[in-house]
XYZ file of C-alpha atoms in Angstrom:
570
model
C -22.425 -51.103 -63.799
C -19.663 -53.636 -64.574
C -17.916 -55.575 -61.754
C -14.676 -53.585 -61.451
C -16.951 -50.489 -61.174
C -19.146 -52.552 -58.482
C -16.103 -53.709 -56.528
C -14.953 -50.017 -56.116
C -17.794 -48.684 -55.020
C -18.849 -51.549 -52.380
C -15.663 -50.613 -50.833
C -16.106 -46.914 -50.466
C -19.407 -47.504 -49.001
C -17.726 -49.537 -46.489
C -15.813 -47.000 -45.578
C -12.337 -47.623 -47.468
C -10.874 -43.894 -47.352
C -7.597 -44.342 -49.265
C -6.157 -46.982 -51.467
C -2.832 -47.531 -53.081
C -0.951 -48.749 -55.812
C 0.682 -48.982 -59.234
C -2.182 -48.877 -62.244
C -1.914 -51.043 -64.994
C -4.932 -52.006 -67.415
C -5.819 -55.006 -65.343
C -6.682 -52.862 -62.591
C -7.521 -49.271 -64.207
C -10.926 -49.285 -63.850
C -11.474 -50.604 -60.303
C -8.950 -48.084 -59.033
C -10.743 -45.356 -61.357
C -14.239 -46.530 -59.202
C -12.723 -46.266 -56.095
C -11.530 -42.655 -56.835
C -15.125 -41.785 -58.370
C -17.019 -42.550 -55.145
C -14.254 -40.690 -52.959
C -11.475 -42.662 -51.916
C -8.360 -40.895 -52.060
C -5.269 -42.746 -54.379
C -1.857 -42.646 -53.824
C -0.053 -43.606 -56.419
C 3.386 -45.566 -55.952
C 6.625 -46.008 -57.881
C 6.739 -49.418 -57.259
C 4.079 -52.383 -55.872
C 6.195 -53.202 -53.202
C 6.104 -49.491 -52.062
C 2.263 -49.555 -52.530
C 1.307 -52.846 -50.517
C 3.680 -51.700 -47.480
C 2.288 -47.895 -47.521
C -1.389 -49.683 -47.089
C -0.158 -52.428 -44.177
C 1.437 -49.085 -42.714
C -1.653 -46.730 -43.383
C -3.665 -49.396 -41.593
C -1.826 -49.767 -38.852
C -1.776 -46.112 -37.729
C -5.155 -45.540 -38.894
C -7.081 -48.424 -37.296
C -8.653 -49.078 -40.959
C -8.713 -51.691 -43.808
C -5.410 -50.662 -46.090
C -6.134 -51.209 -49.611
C -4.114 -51.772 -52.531
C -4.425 -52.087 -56.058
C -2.184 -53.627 -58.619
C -2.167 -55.207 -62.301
C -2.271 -59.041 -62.814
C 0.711 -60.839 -62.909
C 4.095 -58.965 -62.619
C 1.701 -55.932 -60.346
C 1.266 -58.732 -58.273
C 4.552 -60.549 -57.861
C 6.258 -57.129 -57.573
C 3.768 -56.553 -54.279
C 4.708 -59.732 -53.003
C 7.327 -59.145 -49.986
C 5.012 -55.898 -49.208
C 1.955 -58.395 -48.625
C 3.986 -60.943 -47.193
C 4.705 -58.841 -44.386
C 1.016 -57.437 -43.732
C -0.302 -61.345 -43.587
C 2.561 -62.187 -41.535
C 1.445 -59.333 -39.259
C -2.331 -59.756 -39.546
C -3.099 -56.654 -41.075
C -6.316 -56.031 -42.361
C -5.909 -55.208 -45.501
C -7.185 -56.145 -49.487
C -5.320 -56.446 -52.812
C -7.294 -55.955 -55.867
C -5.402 -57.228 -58.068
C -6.758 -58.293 -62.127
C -6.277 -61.669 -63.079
C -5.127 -63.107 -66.339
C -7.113 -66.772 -66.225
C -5.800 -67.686 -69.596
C -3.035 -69.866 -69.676
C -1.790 -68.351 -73.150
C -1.065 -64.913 -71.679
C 1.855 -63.545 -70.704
C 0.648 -62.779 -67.282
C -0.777 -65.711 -66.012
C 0.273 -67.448 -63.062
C -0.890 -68.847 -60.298
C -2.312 -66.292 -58.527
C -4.105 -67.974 -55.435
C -1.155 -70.328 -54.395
C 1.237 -67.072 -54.947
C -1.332 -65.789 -52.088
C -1.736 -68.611 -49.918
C 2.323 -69.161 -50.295
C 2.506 -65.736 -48.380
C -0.083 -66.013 -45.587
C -2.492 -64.019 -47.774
C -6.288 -65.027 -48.183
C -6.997 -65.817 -51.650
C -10.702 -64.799 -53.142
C -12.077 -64.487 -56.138
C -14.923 -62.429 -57.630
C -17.055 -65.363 -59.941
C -19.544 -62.888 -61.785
C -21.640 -60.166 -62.177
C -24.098 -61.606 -59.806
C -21.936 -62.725 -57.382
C -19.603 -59.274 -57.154
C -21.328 -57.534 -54.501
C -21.423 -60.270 -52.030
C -18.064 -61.639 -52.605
C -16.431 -58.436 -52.010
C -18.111 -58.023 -48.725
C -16.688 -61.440 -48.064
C -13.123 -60.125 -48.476
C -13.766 -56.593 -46.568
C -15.714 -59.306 -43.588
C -12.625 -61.561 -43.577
C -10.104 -58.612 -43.981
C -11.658 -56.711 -40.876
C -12.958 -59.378 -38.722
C -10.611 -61.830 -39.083
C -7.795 -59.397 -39.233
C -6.234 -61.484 -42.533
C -4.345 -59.769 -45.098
C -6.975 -60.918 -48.512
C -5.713 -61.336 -52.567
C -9.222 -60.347 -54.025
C -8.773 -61.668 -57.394
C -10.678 -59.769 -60.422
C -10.402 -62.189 -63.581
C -10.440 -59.807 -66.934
C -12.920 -61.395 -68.678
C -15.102 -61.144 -65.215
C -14.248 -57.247 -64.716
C -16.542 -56.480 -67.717
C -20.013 -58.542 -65.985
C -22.580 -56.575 -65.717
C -23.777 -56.277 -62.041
C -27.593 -55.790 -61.547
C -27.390 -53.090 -58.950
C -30.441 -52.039 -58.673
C -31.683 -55.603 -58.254
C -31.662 -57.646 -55.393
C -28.086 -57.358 -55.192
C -28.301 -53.559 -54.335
C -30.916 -54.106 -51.898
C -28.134 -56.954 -50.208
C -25.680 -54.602 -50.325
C -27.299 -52.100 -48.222
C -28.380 -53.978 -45.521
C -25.048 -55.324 -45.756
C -23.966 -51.729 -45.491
C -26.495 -50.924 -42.915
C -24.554 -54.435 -40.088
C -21.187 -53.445 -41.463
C -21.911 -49.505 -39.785
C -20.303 -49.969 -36.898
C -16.967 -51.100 -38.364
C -17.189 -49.670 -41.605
C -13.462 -49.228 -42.854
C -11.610 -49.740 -39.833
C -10.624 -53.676 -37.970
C -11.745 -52.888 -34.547
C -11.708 -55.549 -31.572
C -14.635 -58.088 -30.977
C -14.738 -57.722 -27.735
C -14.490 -61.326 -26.782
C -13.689 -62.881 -23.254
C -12.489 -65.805 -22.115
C -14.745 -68.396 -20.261
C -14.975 -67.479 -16.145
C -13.382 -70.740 -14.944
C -10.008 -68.865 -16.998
C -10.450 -65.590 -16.219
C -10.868 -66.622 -12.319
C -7.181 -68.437 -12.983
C -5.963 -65.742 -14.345
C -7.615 -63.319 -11.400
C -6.043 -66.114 -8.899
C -2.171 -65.870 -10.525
C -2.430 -61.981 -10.077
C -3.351 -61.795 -6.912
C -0.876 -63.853 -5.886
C 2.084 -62.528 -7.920
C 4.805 -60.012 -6.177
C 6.386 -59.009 -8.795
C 3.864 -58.890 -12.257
C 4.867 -57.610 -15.562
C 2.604 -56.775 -18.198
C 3.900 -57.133 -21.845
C 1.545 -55.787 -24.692
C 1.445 -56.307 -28.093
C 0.011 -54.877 -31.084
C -3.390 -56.583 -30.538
C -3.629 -54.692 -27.136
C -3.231 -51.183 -28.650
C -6.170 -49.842 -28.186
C -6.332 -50.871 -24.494
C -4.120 -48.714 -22.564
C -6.811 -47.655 -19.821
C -7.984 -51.483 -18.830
C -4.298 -52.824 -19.009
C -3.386 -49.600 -16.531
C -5.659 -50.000 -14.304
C -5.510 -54.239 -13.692
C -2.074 -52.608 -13.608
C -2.823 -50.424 -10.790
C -4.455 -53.310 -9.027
C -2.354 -55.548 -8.954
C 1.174 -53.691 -8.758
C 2.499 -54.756 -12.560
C 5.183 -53.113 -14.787
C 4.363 -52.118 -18.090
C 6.411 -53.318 -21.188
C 5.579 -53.503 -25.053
C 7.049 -55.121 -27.809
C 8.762 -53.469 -30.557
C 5.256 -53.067 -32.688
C 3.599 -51.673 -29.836
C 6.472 -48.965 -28.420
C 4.461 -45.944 -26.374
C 1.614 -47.588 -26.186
C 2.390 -46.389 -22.108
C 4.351 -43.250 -22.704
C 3.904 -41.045 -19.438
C 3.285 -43.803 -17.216
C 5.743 -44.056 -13.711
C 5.400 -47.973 -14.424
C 6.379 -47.856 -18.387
C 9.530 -49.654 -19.209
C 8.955 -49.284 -22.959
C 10.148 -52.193 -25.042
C 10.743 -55.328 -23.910
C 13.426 -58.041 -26.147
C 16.725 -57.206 -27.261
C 15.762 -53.454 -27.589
C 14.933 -52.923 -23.907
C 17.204 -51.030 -21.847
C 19.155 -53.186 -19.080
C 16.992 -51.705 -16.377
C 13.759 -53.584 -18.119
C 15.214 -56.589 -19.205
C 16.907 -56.749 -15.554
C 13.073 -56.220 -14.130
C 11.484 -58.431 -16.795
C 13.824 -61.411 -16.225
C 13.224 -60.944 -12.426
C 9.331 -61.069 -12.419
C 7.313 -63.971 -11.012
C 4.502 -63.390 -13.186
C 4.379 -61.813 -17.072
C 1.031 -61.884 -18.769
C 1.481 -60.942 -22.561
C -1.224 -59.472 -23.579
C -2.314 -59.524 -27.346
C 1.990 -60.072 -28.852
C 3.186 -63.200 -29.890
C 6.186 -63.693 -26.815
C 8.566 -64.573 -29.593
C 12.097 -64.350 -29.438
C 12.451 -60.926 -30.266
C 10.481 -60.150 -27.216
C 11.368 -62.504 -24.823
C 15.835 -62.540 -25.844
C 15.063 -66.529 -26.929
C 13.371 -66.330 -23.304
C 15.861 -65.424 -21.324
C 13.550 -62.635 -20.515
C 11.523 -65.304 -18.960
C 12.608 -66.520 -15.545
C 13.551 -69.905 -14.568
C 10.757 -69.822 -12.222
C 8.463 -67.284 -14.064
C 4.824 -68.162 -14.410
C 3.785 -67.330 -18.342
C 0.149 -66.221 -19.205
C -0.631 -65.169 -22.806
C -4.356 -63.413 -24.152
C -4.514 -63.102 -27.787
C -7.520 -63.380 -29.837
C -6.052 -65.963 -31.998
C -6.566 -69.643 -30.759
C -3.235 -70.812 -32.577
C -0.864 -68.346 -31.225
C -1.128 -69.440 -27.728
C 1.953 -70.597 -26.738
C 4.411 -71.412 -30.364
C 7.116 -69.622 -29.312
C 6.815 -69.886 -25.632
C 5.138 -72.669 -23.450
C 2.343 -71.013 -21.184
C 0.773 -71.750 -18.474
C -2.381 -70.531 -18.924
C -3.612 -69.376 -22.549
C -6.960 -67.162 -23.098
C -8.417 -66.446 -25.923
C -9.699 -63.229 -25.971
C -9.758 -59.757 -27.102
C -7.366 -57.997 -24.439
C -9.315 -54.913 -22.966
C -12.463 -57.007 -22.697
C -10.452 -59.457 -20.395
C -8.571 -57.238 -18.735
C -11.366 -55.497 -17.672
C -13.307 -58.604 -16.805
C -9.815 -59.708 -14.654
C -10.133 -56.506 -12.941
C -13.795 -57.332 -12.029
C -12.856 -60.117 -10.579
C -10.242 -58.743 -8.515
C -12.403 -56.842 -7.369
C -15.302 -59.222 -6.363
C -12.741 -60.897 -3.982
C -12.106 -59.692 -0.963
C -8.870 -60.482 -0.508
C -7.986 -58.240 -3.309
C -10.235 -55.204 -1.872
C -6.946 -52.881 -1.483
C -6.549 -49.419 -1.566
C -5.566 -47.958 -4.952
C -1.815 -47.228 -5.547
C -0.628 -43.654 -6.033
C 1.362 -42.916 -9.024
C 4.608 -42.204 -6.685
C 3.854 -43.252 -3.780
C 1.160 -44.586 -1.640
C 1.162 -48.443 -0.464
C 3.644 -50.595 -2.158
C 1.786 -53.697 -4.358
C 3.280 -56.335 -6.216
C 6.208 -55.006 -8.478
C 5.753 -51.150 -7.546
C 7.564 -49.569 -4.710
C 9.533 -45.726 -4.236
C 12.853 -47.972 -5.141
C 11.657 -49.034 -8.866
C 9.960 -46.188 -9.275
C 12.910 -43.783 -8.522
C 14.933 -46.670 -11.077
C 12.532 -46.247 -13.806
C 13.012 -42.365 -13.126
C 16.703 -42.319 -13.466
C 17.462 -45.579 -15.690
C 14.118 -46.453 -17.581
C 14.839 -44.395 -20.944
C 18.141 -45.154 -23.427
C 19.250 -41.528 -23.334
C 20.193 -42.073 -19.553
C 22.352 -45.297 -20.471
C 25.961 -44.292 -20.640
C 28.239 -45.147 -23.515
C 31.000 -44.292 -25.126
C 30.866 -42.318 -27.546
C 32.954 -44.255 -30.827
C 32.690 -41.420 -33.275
C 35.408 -39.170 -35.262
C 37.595 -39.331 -38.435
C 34.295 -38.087 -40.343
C 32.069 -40.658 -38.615
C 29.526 -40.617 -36.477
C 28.537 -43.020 -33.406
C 24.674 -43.554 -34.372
C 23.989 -43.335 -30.792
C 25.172 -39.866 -30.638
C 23.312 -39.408 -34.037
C 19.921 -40.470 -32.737
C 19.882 -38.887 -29.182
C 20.373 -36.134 -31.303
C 17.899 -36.191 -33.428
C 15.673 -37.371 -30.184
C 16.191 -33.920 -28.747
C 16.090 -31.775 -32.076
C 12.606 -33.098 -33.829
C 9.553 -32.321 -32.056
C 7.780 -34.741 -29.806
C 4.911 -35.212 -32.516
C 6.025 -37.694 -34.153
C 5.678 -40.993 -36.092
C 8.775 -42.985 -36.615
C 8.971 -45.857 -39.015
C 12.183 -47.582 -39.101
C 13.383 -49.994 -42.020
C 15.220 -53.725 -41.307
C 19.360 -53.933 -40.847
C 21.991 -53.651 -38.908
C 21.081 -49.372 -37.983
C 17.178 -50.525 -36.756
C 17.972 -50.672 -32.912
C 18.813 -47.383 -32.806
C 15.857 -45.108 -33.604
C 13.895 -47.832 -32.074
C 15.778 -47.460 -28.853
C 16.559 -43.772 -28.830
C 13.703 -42.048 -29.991
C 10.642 -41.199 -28.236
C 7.511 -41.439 -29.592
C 4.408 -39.842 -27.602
C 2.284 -42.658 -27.533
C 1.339 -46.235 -29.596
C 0.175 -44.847 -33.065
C 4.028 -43.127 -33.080
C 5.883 -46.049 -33.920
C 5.491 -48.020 -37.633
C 7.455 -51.182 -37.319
C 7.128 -53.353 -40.498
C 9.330 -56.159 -39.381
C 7.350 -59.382 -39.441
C 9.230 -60.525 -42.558
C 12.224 -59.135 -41.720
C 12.731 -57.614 -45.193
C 14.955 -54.632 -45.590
C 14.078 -51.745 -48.398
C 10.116 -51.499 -46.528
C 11.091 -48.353 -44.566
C 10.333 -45.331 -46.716
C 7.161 -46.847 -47.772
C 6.198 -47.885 -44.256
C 6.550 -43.881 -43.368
C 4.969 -42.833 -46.551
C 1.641 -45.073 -45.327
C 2.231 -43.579 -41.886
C 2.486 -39.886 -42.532
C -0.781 -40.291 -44.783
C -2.654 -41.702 -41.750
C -1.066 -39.575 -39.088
C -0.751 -36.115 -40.696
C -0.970 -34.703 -37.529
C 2.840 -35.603 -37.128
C 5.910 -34.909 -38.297
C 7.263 -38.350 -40.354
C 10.565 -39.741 -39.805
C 11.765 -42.414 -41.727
C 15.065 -44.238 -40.278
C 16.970 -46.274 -42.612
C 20.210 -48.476 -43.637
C 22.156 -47.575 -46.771
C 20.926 -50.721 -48.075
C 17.422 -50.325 -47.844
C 17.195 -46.762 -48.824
C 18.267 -47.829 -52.398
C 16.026 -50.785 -52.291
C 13.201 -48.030 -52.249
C 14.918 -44.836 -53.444
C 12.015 -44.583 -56.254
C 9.559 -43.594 -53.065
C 11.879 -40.107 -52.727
C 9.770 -38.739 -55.395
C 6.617 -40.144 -54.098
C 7.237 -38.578 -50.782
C 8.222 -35.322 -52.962
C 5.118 -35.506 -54.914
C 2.741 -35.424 -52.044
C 4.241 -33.011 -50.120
C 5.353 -34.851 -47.232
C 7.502 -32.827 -44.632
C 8.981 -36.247 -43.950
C 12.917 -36.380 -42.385
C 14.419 -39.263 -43.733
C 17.628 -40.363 -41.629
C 19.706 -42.814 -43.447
C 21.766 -44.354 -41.335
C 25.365 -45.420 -43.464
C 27.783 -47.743 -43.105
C 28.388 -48.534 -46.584
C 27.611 -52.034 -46.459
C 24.801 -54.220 -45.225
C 25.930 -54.045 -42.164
C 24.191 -57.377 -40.682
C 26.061 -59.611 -42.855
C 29.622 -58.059 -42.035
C 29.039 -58.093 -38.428
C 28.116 -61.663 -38.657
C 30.443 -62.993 -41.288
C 33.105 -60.675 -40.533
C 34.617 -62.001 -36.995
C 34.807 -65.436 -38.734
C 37.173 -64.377 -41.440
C 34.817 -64.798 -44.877
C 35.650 -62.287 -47.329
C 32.724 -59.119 -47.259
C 33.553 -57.501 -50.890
C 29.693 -58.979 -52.210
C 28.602 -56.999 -49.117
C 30.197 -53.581 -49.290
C 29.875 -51.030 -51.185
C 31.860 -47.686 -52.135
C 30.504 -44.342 -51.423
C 27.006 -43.316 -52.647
C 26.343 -39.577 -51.938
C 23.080 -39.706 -50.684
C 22.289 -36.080 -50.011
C 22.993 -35.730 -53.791
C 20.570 -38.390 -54.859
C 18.180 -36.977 -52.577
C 18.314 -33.528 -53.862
C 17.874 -34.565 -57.297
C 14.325 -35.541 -56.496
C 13.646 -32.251 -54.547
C 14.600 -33.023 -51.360
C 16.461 -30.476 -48.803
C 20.050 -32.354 -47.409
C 22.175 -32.480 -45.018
C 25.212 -34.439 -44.882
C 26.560 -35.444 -40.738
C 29.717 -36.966 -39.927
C 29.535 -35.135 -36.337
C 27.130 -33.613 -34.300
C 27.876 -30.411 -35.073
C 26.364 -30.934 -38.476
C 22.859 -31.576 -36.523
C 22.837 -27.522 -37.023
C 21.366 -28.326 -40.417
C 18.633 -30.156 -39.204
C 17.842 -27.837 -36.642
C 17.774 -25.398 -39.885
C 15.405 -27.045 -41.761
C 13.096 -27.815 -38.322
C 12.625 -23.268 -38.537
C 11.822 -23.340 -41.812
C 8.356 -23.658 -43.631
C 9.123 -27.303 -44.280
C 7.894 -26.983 -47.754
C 10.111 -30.263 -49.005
C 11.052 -33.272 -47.429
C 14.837 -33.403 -45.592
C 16.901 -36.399 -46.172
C 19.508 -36.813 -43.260
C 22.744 -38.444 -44.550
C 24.259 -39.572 -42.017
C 28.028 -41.465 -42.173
C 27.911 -43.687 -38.630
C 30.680 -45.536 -37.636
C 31.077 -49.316 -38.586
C 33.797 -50.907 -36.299
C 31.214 -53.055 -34.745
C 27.484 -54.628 -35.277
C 25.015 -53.389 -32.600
C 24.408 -55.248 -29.721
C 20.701 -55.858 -30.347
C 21.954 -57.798 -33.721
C 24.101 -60.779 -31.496
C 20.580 -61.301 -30.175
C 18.976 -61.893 -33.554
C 21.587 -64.138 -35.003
C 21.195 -66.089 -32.385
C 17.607 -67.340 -34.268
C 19.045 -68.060 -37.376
């Protein structure tokens, strides 16, 4: 067995399920191996595409993504896609061939193109050395949730690994420790030391008004964040990343930052006490903190040593994987007996810290954007988007996953559609890189196919990755795509605009993207009102046997309010 074959195969016996990529001859037959011991390859139009379809695919799955390119311009073109999966810690590996002559055409520098990026660059060395070095890069990938280049030099790819040797006999005892978290990047389970947690157990039980913000690290711990919740009267918030994670909850005020409705921010701003529990409290979350009270008292838990308190200064930092400490908080809540208090009713019941009848009734009538009343900015073939979305919101069925692309459109399927719980939302926006969206929902759809995908995106971005139409065609996605069109990139007029710079290198005449998307077998429909929602509602009856792009002309007089908040940053 050679080492591309090797590498392959180590990985499916870890438990990789699906890969993507682009294949090129540099990577041919370690994508061939993969397929040969069953994992399932999706081939993309473009590396880009295939890199952010994996950091999607892992994110909604709870498993390592994994892509595959060619050396050199495979893995330049992948470049922005992996730059966003390290910048969001997703566990995920590149194979990617190597060119280690200097002569060839493809040669660069492939480990400081990594490191440049956040990436972790490895290396397999030899035929010897194959197995163990790929288990380093699944190990690092999955425990250390980093984002890992696994470099496969050409001349290397053809070593012959001695599988039957000792190395097979490593590998499956490797295999055997690996079980539990074979292809997925679950928690560790850590806690903080007592003295912290007992700080932490002292600032809730004194708060009044607590509010709990959780990030994507705190995704799978809905139950211990409720019920420390419960027990100590907190609010429930998420940022963008982590939007539903409390869908159904009385206490949920969905996202916090600039895409939370002015009922949460108004609650946020006013709390005594917000723990963030497993997101980074940057600016996006906290408005450039002026989410965070004058006299608020800020706790942060993430597993991650060095994210304690860069964007915001804390007061108390724990290191720690979230449910574990919340449910070690709650235990020693519980062990004091001033805390010993009866547990509060969903609606009712005795009032504790931030929950009474008043906020609940609040949440009730103001805690969603759909109540929030606008007006409505649409006609002369144009659309408001905030028509267009609550729209949508009420046509497509509550199974969903949404993935929504960067621009000046993003706030508003992240504000106005639902999603039923934490795995419904794909949010690829660490980078801030527009043209990710379809490939985002592409990734998404694969790991949720439970759900009907929606992909939301700009004008801008949907050409970026129009070539990932006739992906989504291919596999037989029943995928909506919304794009969202204002002719222009939208952030840049809003923000040069009102200062009197000429736009013309940022907009654009007409593109007729119903056409377009009908030429690579989509279904269309073109809205300028709402009445043309009909044809989605159309399509939703129908077997669903292609994908439906929704072309949507919105109205462009102004920029959305959530983008004055991100300018602000730059």
């Amino acid at each position: 067995m050679i080492v591309a074959e090797a590498v392959g195969r180590v990985l499916a016996e870890l438990g990789a399920d699906t890969a993507f990529g682009v294949v090129g001859s540099g990577n041919f037959h370690v994508t061939n191996a993969l397929v040969e011991h069953g994992v399932r390859f999706v081939a993309a139009r473009h590396e880009g595409g295939a890199a952010t379809m994996a950091d999607a695919y892992a994110r909604m799955s709870g498993k390592v993504g994994i892509v595959s390119v060619h050396q050199g311009p495979g893995l330049t073109n992948a470049m922005t896609g992996i730059a966003e999966a390290a910048k969001s810690r997703t566990p995920m590996i590149v194979l990617t061939g190597e060119a280690t002559d200097v002569r060839s055409n493809f040669h660069i520098d492939q480990d400081a193109l990594a490191a440049a990026v956040g990436a972790v660059p490895l290396r397999v060395t030899a035929g010897t050395e194959a197995v163990e070095e790929t288990l380093s890069a699944y190990r690092t990938a999955s425990r250390e949730r980093r984002t890992v280049v696994l470099n496969l030099p050409l001349d290397v790819q053809q070593d012959i690994v001695p599988w039957r040797g000792l190395i097979g006999e490593f590998l499956d005892q490797m295999v055997a420790s690996h079980r539990v978290v074979a292809g997925t990047a679950g928690p560790s389970f850590s806690t903080p030391p007592a003295a912290e947690i007992d700080a932490l157990a002292r600032l809730l039980a004194e708060s009044r008004r607590p509010v709990f913000i959780a990030g994507r690290g705190a995704r799978h711990a809905r139950a211990e964040l409720e019920e420390l919740a419960a027990a100590t009267g907190a609010l429930l918030a998420t940022s963008a990343v982590a939007k539903g994670l409390f869908r159904g909850s009385p206490w949920d005020l969905d996202v916090s930052g600039g895409f939370a409705t002015p009922l949460a921010a108004e609650l946020i701003r006013d709390a005594d006490l917000v723990v963030g529990w497993g997101c980074a409290l940057n600016m996006w979350t906290t408005r450039h903190g002026r989410l965070i009270g004058e006299h608020t008292t800020l706790v942060q838990v993430d597993l991650d040593q060095s994210a304690l308190g860069v964007h915001r200064p804390v007061s108390l930092g724990l290191v720690g994987d979230t449910a574990a400490t919340a449910r070690t908080a709650l235990h020693a809540l519980e062990s004091t007996a001033a805390t010993a208090l009866p547990a509060l009713e969903p609606t009712g019941g005795p009032e504790r810290g931030y929950r009474s009848a008043e906020v609940a009734g609040r949440i009730r009538a103001e805690g969603r954007w759909q109540t929030v009343r606008y007006d409505d900015e649409g006609g002369d073939g144009l659309i408001d988007p905030r028509t267009l979305t609550i729209g949508l919101d009420d046509l497509l069925p509550a199974e969903r996953i949404v993935a929504v692309d960067s621009g000046n459109f993003m706030g508003y399927p992240a504000m106005f559609l639902d999603v039923p719980d934490e795995r419904g939302f794909c949010f690829t926006q660490a980078f801030q890189s527009i043209g990710l969206g379809l490939a985002t929902a592409i990734g998404a759809a694969l790991a949720r196919p439970d759900r009907l995908p929606v992909a939301a995106l700009g004008d801008g971005g949907a050409l970026m990755g129009v070539a990932e139409f006739e992906t989504v065609v291919r596999l037989g996605l029943p995928m909506v795509v919304v794009v969202y069109d204002d002719e222009a990139y939208g952030a840049e007029v809003h923000h040069f605009g009102p200062h009197g710079h000429p736009l013309g290198t940022v907009t654009f005449p007409p593109a007729d993207f119903a056409a377009i998307a009908t030429g690579y077998g989509f279904a269309a429909v073109t809205v300028t009102g709402a009445g043309d929602l009909a044809g989605v509602a159309e399509w939703l009856k129908g077997p669903r046997d292609r994908p439906l792009l929704v072309h949507a002309k919105v109205t462009r007089e102004r920029g959305s309010w959530w983008l004055e908040e991100a300018f602000k940053g730059h």
